[in-house]
mmCIF file of C-alpha atoms in Angstrom:
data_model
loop_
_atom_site.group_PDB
_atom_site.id
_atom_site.type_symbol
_atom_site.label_atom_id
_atom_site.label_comp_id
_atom_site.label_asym_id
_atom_site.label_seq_id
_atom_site.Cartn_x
_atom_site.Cartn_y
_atom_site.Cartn_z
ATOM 1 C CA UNK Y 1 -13.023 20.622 -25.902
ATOM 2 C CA UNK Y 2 -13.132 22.157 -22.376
ATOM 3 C CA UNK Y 3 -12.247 25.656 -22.397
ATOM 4 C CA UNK Y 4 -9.822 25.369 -19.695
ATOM 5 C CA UNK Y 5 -7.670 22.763 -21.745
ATOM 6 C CA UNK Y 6 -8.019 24.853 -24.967
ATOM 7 C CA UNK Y 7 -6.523 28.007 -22.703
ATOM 8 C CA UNK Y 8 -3.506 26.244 -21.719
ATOM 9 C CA UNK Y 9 -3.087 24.870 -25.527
ATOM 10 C CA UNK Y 10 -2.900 28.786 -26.813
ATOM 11 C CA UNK Y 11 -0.916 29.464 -24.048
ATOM 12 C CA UNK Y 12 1.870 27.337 -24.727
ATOM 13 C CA UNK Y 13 1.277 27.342 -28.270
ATOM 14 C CA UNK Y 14 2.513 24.264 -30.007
ATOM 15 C CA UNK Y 15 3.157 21.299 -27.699
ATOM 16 C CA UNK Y 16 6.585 20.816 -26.336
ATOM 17 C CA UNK Y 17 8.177 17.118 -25.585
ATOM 18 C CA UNK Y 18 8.576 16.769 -21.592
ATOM 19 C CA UNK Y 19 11.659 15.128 -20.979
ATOM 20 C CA UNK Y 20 11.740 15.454 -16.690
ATOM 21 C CA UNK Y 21 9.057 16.785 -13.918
ATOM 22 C CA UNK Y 22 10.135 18.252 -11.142
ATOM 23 C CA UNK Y 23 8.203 16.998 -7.913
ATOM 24 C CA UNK Y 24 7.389 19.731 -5.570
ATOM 25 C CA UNK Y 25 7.176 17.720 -2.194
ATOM 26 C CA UNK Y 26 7.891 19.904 0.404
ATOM 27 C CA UNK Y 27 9.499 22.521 -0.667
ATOM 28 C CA UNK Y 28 6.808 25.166 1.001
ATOM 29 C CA UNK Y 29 8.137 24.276 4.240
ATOM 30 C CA UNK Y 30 11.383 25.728 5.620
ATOM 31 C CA UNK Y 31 15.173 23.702 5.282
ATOM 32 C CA UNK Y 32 14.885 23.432 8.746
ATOM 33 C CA UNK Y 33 11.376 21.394 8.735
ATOM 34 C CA UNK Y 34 12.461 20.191 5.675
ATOM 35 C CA UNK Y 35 15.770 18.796 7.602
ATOM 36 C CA UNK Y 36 13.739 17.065 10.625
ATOM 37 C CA UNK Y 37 11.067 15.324 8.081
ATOM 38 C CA UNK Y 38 14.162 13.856 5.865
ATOM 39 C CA UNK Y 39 15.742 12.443 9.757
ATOM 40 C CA UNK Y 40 11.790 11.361 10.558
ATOM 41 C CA UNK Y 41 11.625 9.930 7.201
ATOM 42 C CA UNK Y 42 15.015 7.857 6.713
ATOM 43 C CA UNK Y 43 14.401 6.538 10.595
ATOM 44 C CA UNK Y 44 10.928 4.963 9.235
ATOM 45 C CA UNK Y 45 12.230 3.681 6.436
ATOM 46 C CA UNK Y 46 15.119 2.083 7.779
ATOM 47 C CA UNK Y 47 12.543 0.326 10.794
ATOM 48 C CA UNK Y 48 10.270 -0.336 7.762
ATOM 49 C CA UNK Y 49 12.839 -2.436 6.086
ATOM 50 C CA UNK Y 50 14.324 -4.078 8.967
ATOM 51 C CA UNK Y 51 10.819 -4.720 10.240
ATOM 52 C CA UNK Y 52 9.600 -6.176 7.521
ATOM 53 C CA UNK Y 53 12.444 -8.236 6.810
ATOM 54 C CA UNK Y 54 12.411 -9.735 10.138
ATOM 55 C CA UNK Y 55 8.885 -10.469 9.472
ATOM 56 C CA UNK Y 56 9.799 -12.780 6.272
ATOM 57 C CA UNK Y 57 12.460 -14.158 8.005
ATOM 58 C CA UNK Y 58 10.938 -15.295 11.146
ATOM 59 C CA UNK Y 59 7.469 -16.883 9.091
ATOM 60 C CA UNK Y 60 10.233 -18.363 7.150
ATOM 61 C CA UNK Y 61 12.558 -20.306 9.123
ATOM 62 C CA UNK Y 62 10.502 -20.860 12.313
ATOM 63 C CA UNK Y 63 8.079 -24.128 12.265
ATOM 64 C CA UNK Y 64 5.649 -22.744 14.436
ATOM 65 C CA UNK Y 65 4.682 -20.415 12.007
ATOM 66 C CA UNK Y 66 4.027 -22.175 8.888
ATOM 67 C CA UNK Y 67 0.177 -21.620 8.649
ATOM 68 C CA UNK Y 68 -1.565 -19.692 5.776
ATOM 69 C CA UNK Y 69 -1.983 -17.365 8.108
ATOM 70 C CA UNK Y 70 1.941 -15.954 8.529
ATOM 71 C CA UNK Y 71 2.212 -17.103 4.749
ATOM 72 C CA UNK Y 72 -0.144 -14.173 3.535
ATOM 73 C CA UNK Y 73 1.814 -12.231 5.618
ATOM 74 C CA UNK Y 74 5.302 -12.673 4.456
ATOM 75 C CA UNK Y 75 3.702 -11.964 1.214
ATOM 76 C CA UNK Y 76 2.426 -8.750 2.741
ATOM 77 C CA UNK Y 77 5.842 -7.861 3.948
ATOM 78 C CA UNK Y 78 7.330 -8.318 0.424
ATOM 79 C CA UNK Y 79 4.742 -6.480 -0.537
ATOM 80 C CA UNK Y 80 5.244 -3.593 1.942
ATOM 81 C CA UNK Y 81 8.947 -3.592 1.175
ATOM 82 C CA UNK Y 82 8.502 -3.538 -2.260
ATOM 83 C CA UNK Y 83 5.913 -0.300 -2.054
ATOM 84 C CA UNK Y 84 8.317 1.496 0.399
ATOM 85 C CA UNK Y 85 11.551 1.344 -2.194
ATOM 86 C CA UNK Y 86 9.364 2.769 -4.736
ATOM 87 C CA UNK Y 87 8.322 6.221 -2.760
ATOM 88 C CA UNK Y 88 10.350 6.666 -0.207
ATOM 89 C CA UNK Y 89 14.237 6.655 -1.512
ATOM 90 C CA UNK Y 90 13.095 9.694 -4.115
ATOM 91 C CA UNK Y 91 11.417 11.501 -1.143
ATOM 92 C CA UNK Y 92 14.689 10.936 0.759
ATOM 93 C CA UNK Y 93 16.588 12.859 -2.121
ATOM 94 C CA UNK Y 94 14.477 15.622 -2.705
ATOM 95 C CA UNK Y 95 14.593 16.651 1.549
ATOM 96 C CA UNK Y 96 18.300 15.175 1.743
ATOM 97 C CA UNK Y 97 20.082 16.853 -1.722
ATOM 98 C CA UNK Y 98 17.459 18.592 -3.231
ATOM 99 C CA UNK Y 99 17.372 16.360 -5.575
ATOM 100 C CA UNK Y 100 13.805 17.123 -6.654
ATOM 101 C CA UNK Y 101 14.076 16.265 -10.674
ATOM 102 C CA UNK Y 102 12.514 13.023 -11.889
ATOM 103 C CA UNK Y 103 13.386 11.724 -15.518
ATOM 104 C CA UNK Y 104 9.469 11.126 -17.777
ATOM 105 C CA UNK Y 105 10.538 7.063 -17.566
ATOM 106 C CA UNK Y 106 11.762 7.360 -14.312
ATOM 107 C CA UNK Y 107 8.055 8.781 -13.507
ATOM 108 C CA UNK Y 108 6.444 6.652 -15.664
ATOM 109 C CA UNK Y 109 7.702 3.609 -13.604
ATOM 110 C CA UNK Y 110 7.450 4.837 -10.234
ATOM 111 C CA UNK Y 111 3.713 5.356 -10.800
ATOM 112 C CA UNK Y 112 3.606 2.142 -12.621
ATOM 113 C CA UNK Y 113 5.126 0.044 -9.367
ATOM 114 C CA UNK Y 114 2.545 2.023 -7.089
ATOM 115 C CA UNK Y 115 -0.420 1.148 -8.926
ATOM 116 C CA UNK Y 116 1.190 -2.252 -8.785
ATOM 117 C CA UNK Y 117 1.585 -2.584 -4.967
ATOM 118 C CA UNK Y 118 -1.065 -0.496 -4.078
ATOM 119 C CA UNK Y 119 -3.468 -3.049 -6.367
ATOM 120 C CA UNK Y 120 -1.860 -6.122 -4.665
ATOM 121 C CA UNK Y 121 -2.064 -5.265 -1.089
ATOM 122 C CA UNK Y 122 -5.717 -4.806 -1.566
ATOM 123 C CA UNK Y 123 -6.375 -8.096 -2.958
ATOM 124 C CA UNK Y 124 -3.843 -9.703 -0.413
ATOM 125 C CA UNK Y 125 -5.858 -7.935 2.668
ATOM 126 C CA UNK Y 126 -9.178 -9.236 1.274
ATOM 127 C CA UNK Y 127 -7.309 -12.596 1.035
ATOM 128 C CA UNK Y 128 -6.237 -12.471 4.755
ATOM 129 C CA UNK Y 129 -9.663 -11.900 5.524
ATOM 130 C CA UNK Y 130 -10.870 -14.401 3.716
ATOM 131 C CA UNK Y 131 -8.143 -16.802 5.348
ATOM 132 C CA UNK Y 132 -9.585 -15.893 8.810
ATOM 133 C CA UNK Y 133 -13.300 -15.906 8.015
ATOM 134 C CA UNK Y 134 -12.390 -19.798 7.297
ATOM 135 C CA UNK Y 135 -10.218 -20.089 9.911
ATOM 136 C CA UNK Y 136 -13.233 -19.036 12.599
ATOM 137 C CA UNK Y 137 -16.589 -19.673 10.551
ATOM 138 C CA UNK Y 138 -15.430 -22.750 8.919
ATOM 139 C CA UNK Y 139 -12.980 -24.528 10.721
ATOM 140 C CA UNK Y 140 -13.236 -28.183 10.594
ATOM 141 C CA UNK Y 141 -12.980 -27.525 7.037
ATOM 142 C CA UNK Y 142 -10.194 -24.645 7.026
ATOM 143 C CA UNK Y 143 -7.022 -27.565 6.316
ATOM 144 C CA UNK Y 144 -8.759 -28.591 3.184
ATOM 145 C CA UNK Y 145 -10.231 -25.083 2.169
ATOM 146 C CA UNK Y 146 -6.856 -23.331 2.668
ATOM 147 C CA UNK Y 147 -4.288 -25.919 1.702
ATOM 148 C CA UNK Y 148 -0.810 -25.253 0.018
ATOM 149 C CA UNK Y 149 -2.041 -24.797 -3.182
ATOM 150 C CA UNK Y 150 -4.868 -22.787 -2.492
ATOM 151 C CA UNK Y 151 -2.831 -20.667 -0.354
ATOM 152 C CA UNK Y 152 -0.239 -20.417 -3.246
ATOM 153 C CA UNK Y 153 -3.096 -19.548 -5.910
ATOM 154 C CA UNK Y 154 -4.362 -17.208 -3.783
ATOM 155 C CA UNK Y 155 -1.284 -14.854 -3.039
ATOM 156 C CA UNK Y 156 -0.357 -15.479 -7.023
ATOM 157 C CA UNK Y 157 -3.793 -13.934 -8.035
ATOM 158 C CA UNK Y 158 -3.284 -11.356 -5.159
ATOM 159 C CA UNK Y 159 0.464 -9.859 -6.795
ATOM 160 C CA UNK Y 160 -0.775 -10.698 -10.689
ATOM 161 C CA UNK Y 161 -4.017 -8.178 -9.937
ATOM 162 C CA UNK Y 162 -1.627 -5.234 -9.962
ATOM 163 C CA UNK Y 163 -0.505 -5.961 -13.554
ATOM 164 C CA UNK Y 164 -3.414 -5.104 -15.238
ATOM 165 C CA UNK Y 165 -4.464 -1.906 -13.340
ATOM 166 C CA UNK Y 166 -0.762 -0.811 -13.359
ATOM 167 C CA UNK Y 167 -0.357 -1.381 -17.088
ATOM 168 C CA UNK Y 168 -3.673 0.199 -18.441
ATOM 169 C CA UNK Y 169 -3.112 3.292 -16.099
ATOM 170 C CA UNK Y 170 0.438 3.697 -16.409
ATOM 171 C CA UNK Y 171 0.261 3.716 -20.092
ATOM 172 C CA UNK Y 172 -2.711 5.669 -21.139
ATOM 173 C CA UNK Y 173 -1.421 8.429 -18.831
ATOM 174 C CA UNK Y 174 1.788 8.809 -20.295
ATOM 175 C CA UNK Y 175 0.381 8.610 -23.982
ATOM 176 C CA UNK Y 176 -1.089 11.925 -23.150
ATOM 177 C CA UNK Y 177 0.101 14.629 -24.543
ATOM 178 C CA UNK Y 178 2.507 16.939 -21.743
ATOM 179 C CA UNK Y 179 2.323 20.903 -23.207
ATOM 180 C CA UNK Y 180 4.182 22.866 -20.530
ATOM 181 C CA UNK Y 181 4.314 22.843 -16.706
ATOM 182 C CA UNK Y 182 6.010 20.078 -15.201
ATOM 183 C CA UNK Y 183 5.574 20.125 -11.637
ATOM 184 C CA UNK Y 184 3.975 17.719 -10.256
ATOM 185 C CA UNK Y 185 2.479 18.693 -6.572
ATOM 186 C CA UNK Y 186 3.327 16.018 -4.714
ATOM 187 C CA UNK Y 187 6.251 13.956 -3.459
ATOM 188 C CA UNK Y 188 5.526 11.001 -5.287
ATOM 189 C CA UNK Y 189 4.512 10.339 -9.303
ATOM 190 C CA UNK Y 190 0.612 9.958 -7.935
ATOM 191 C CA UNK Y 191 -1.903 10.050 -10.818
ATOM 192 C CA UNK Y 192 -4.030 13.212 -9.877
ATOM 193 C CA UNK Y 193 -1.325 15.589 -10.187
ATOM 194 C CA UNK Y 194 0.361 13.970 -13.429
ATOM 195 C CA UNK Y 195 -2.995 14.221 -15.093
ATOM 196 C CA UNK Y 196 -3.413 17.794 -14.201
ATOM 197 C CA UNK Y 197 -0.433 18.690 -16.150
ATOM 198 C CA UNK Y 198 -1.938 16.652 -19.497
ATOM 199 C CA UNK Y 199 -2.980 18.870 -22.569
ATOM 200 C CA UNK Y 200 -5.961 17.032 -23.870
ATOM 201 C CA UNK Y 201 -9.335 16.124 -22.736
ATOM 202 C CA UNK Y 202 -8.702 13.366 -19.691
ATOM 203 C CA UNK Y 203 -12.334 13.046 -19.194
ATOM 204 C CA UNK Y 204 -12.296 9.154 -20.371
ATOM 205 C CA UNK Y 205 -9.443 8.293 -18.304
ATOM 206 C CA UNK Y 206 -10.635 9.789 -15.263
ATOM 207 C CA UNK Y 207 -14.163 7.863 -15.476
ATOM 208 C CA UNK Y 208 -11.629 4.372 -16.072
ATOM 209 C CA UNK Y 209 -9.730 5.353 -13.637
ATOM 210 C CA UNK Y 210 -12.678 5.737 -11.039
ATOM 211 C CA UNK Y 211 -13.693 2.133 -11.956
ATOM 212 C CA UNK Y 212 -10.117 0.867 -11.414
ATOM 213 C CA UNK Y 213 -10.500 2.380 -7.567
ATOM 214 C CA UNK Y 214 -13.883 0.691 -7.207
ATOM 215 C CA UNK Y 215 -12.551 -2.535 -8.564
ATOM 216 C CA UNK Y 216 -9.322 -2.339 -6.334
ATOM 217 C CA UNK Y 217 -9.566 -0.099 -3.728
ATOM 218 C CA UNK Y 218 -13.649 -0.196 -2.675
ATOM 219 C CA UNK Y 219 -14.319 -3.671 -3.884
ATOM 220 C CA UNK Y 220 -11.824 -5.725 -1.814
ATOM 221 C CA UNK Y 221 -12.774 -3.661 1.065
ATOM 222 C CA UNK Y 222 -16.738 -4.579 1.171
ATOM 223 C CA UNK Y 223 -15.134 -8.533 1.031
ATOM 224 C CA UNK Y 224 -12.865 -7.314 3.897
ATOM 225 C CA UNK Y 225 -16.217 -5.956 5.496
ATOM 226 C CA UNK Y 226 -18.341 -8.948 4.983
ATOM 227 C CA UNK Y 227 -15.817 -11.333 6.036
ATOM 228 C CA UNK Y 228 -15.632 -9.267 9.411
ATOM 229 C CA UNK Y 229 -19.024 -9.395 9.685
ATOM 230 C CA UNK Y 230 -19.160 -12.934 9.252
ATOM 231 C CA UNK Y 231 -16.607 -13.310 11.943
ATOM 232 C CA UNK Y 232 -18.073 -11.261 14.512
ATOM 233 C CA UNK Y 233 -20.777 -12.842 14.413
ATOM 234 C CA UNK Y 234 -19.137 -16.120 14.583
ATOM 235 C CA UNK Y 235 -17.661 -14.620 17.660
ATOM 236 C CA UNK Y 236 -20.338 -13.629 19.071
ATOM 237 C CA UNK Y 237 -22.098 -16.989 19.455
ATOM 238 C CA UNK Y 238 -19.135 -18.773 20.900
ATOM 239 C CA UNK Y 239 -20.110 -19.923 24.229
ATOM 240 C CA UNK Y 240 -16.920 -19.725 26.357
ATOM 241 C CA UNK Y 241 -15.388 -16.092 26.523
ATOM 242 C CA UNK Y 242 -11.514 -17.635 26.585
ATOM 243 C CA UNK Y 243 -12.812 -18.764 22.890
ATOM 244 C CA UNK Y 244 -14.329 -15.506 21.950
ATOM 245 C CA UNK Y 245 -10.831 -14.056 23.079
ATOM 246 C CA UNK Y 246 -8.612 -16.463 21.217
ATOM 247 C CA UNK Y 247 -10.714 -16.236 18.038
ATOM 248 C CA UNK Y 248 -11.004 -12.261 18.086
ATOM 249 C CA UNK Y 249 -6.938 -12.131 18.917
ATOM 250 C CA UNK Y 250 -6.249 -14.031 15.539
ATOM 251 C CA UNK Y 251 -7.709 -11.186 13.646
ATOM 252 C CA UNK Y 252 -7.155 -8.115 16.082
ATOM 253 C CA UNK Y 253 -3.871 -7.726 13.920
ATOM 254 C CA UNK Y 254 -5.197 -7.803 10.520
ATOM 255 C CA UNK Y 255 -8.399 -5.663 11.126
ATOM 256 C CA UNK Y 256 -6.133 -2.729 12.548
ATOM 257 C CA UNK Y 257 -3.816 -2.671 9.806
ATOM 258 C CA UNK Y 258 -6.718 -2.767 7.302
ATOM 259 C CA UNK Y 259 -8.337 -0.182 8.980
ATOM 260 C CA UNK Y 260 -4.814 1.849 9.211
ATOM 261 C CA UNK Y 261 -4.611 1.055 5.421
ATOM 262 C CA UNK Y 262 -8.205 1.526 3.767
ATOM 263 C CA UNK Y 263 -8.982 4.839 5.984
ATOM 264 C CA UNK Y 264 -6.291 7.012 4.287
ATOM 265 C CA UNK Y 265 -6.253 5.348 1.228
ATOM 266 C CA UNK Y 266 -10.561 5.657 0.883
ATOM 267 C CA UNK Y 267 -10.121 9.470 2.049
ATOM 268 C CA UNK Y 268 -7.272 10.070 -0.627
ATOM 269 C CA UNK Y 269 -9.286 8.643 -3.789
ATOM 270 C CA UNK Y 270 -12.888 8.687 -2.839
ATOM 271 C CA UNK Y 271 -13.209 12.647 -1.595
ATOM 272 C CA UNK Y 272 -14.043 15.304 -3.763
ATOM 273 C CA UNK Y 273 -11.162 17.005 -5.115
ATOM 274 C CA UNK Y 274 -12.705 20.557 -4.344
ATOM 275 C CA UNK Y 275 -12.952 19.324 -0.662
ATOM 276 C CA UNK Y 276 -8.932 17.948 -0.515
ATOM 277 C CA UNK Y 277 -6.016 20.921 -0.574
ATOM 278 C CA UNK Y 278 -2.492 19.275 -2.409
ATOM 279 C CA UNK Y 279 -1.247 19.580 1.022
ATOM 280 C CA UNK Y 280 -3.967 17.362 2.485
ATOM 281 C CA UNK Y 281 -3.714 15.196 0.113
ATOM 282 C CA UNK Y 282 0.507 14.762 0.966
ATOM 283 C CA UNK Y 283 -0.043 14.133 4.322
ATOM 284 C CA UNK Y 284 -2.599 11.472 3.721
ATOM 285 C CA UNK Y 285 -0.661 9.968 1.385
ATOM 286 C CA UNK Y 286 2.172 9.711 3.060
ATOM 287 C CA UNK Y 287 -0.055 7.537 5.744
ATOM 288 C CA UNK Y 288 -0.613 4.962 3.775
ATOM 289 C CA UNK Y 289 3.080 5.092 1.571
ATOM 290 C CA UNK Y 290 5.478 5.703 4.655
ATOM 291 C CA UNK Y 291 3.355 5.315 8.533
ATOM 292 C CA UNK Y 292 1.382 2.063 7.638
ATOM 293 C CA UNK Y 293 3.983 -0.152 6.487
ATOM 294 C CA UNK Y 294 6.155 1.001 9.123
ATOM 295 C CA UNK Y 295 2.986 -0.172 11.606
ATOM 296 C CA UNK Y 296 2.629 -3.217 10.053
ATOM 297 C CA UNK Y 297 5.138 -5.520 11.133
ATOM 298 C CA UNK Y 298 4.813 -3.941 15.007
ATOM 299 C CA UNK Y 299 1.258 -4.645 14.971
ATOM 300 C CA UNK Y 300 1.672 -8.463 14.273
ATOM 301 C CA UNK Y 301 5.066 -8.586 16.767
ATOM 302 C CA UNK Y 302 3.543 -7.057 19.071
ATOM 303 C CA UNK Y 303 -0.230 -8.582 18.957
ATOM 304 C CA UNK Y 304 0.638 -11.606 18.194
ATOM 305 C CA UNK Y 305 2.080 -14.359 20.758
ATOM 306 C CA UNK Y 306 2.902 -16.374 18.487
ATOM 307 C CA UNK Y 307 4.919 -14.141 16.592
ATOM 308 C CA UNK Y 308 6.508 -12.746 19.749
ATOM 309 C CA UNK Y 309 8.030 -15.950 21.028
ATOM 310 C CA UNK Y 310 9.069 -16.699 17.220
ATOM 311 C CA UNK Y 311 10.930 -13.462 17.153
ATOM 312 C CA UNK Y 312 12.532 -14.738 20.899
ATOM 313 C CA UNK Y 313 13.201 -18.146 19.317
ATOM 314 C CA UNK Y 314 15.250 -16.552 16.418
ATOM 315 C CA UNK Y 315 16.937 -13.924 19.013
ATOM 316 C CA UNK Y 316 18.332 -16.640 21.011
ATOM 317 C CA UNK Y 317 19.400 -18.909 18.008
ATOM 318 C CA UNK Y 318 21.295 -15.606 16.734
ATOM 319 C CA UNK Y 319 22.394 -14.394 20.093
ATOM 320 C CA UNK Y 320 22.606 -17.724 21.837
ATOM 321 C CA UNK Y 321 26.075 -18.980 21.148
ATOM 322 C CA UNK Y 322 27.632 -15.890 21.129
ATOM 323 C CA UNK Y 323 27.184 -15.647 25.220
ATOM 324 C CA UNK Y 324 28.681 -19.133 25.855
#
């Protein structure tokens, strides 16, 4: 047994039943910072939502965009919205009311939702990138490759993926045994700093866990990468340049958010932990939990044309009667 795990066992004697953790989040900074980040925060999450739900809407009702394409993004935008209620209402409370107390289930299921989401989106971005490296490398073939049901198979096997990595990691964590300290460093019920408050030899979990983030974190992202490089050099050999341009604009959008995505996410679970301070490791975080799903739906409104004169479409259907 490591020596620093049989130190805390002697220290705290016989094991004690954690009922609640108490999430640190910012509390180093002053209640004036503290004030300003809550403001900063609720303002994202309120364009998040509304950005995100204009996004669904809009790929929804407008017939213009009914290709796979704005398909695996409404199911990014559920996806978004879905990993945004999960972190960022609980951050709210503990800037807003102090409210910094989370319950063992209600820990237990926030992690359990972010492995969930977290898993998804990276199998839905790898999707999207498959979807475009058809679109431009294959695309006399793209309507039968990436018809409805394929589409709809696709984004099924993109959500169930989160499941299994969600389950396995949510429960072997929390069958651990919890001796003492329950503050968890971070705003969030992140993995790394509810394991570091376990009383028992984590050594397994951590080596399964490190093959869960290969399998869906690093994996999807080397299919991302080879899909790109597929396309560019699809690009590449188009003849005309107003081609070139046309082809590269229909996957400017998704290789920005992947790269907004993957960078913070990659430098949160791949570094050292030696080389990556808790506080670091918060403001990555929140990159990837609170900035990038807040980019998202501005980077396809406002790269997209398609999406722009969708979103102009809807305005004036909403808007249109009302100035008559």
């Amino acid at each position: 047994m490591p020596s620093g795990i049989l130190a805390r066992r002697m220290m705290w004697g016989n094991w004690t039943t954690v009922n609640e953790f108490v999430l640190v989040s910012f509390s180093a900074l002053s209640s004036e910072l503290q004030a300003l980040l809550s403001l900063l925060f609720l303002t994202i999450y309120i364009i998040t939502l509304m950005g995100n739900v204009l996004i669904i809407l809009v790929t929804t009702t407008d017939s213009a965009l009914q290709s796979p394409m704005y398909f695996f993004l409404r199911n990014l935008s559920f996806l978004e919205i879905g990993f945004n209620l999960v972190i960022v209402p609980k951050m709210l409370g503990t800037l807003i009311i102090q409210d910094t107390t989370i319950s063992f289930l209600g820990c237990a299921t926030q992690m359990y939702f972010f492995f969930f989401f977290g898993a998804a989106e990276c199998c839905l971005l790898a999707t999207m990138a498959y979807d475009r490296y058809v679109a431009i490398c294959d695309p006399l073939r793209y309507p039968v490759i990436m018809g409805h049901r394929a589409c709809a198979q696709l984004a099924a096997a993109s959500w169930f993926s989160g499941f299994p990595v969600a389950t396995v990691q949510t429960t072997w964590i929390f069958s651990f045994p919890f001796c003492g300290p329950n503050k968890v460093n971070h705003f969030f019920c992140d993995s790394p700093p509810v394991i570091a408050l376990v009383c028992a030899d984590t050594s397994l979990f951590e080596l399964e866990a490190l093959t869960a983030t290969v399998l869906f974190i690093l994996f999807p992202f080397l299919l991302i990468l080879g899909s790109y490089v597929r396309i560019l050099s699809t690009i590449f050999r188009m003849p005309s340049a107003e081609g070139k341009r046309k082809a590269f604009s229909t996957c400017s959008s998704h290789l920005l958010v992947v790269s907004l995505f993957y960078s913070t996410a990659i430098l949160t679970y791949f570094r050292p932990r030696s080389n990556t301070s808790p506080e670091n490791k918060k403001l990555l975080s929140l990159s990837y939990t609170v900035v990038t799903p807040m980019l998202n739906p501005i980077i396809y409104s406002l790269r997209n044309s398609e999406v722009k004169a969708a979103l102009k479409r809807v305005i004036h259907r909403t808007l249109g009667p009302q100035k008559l």
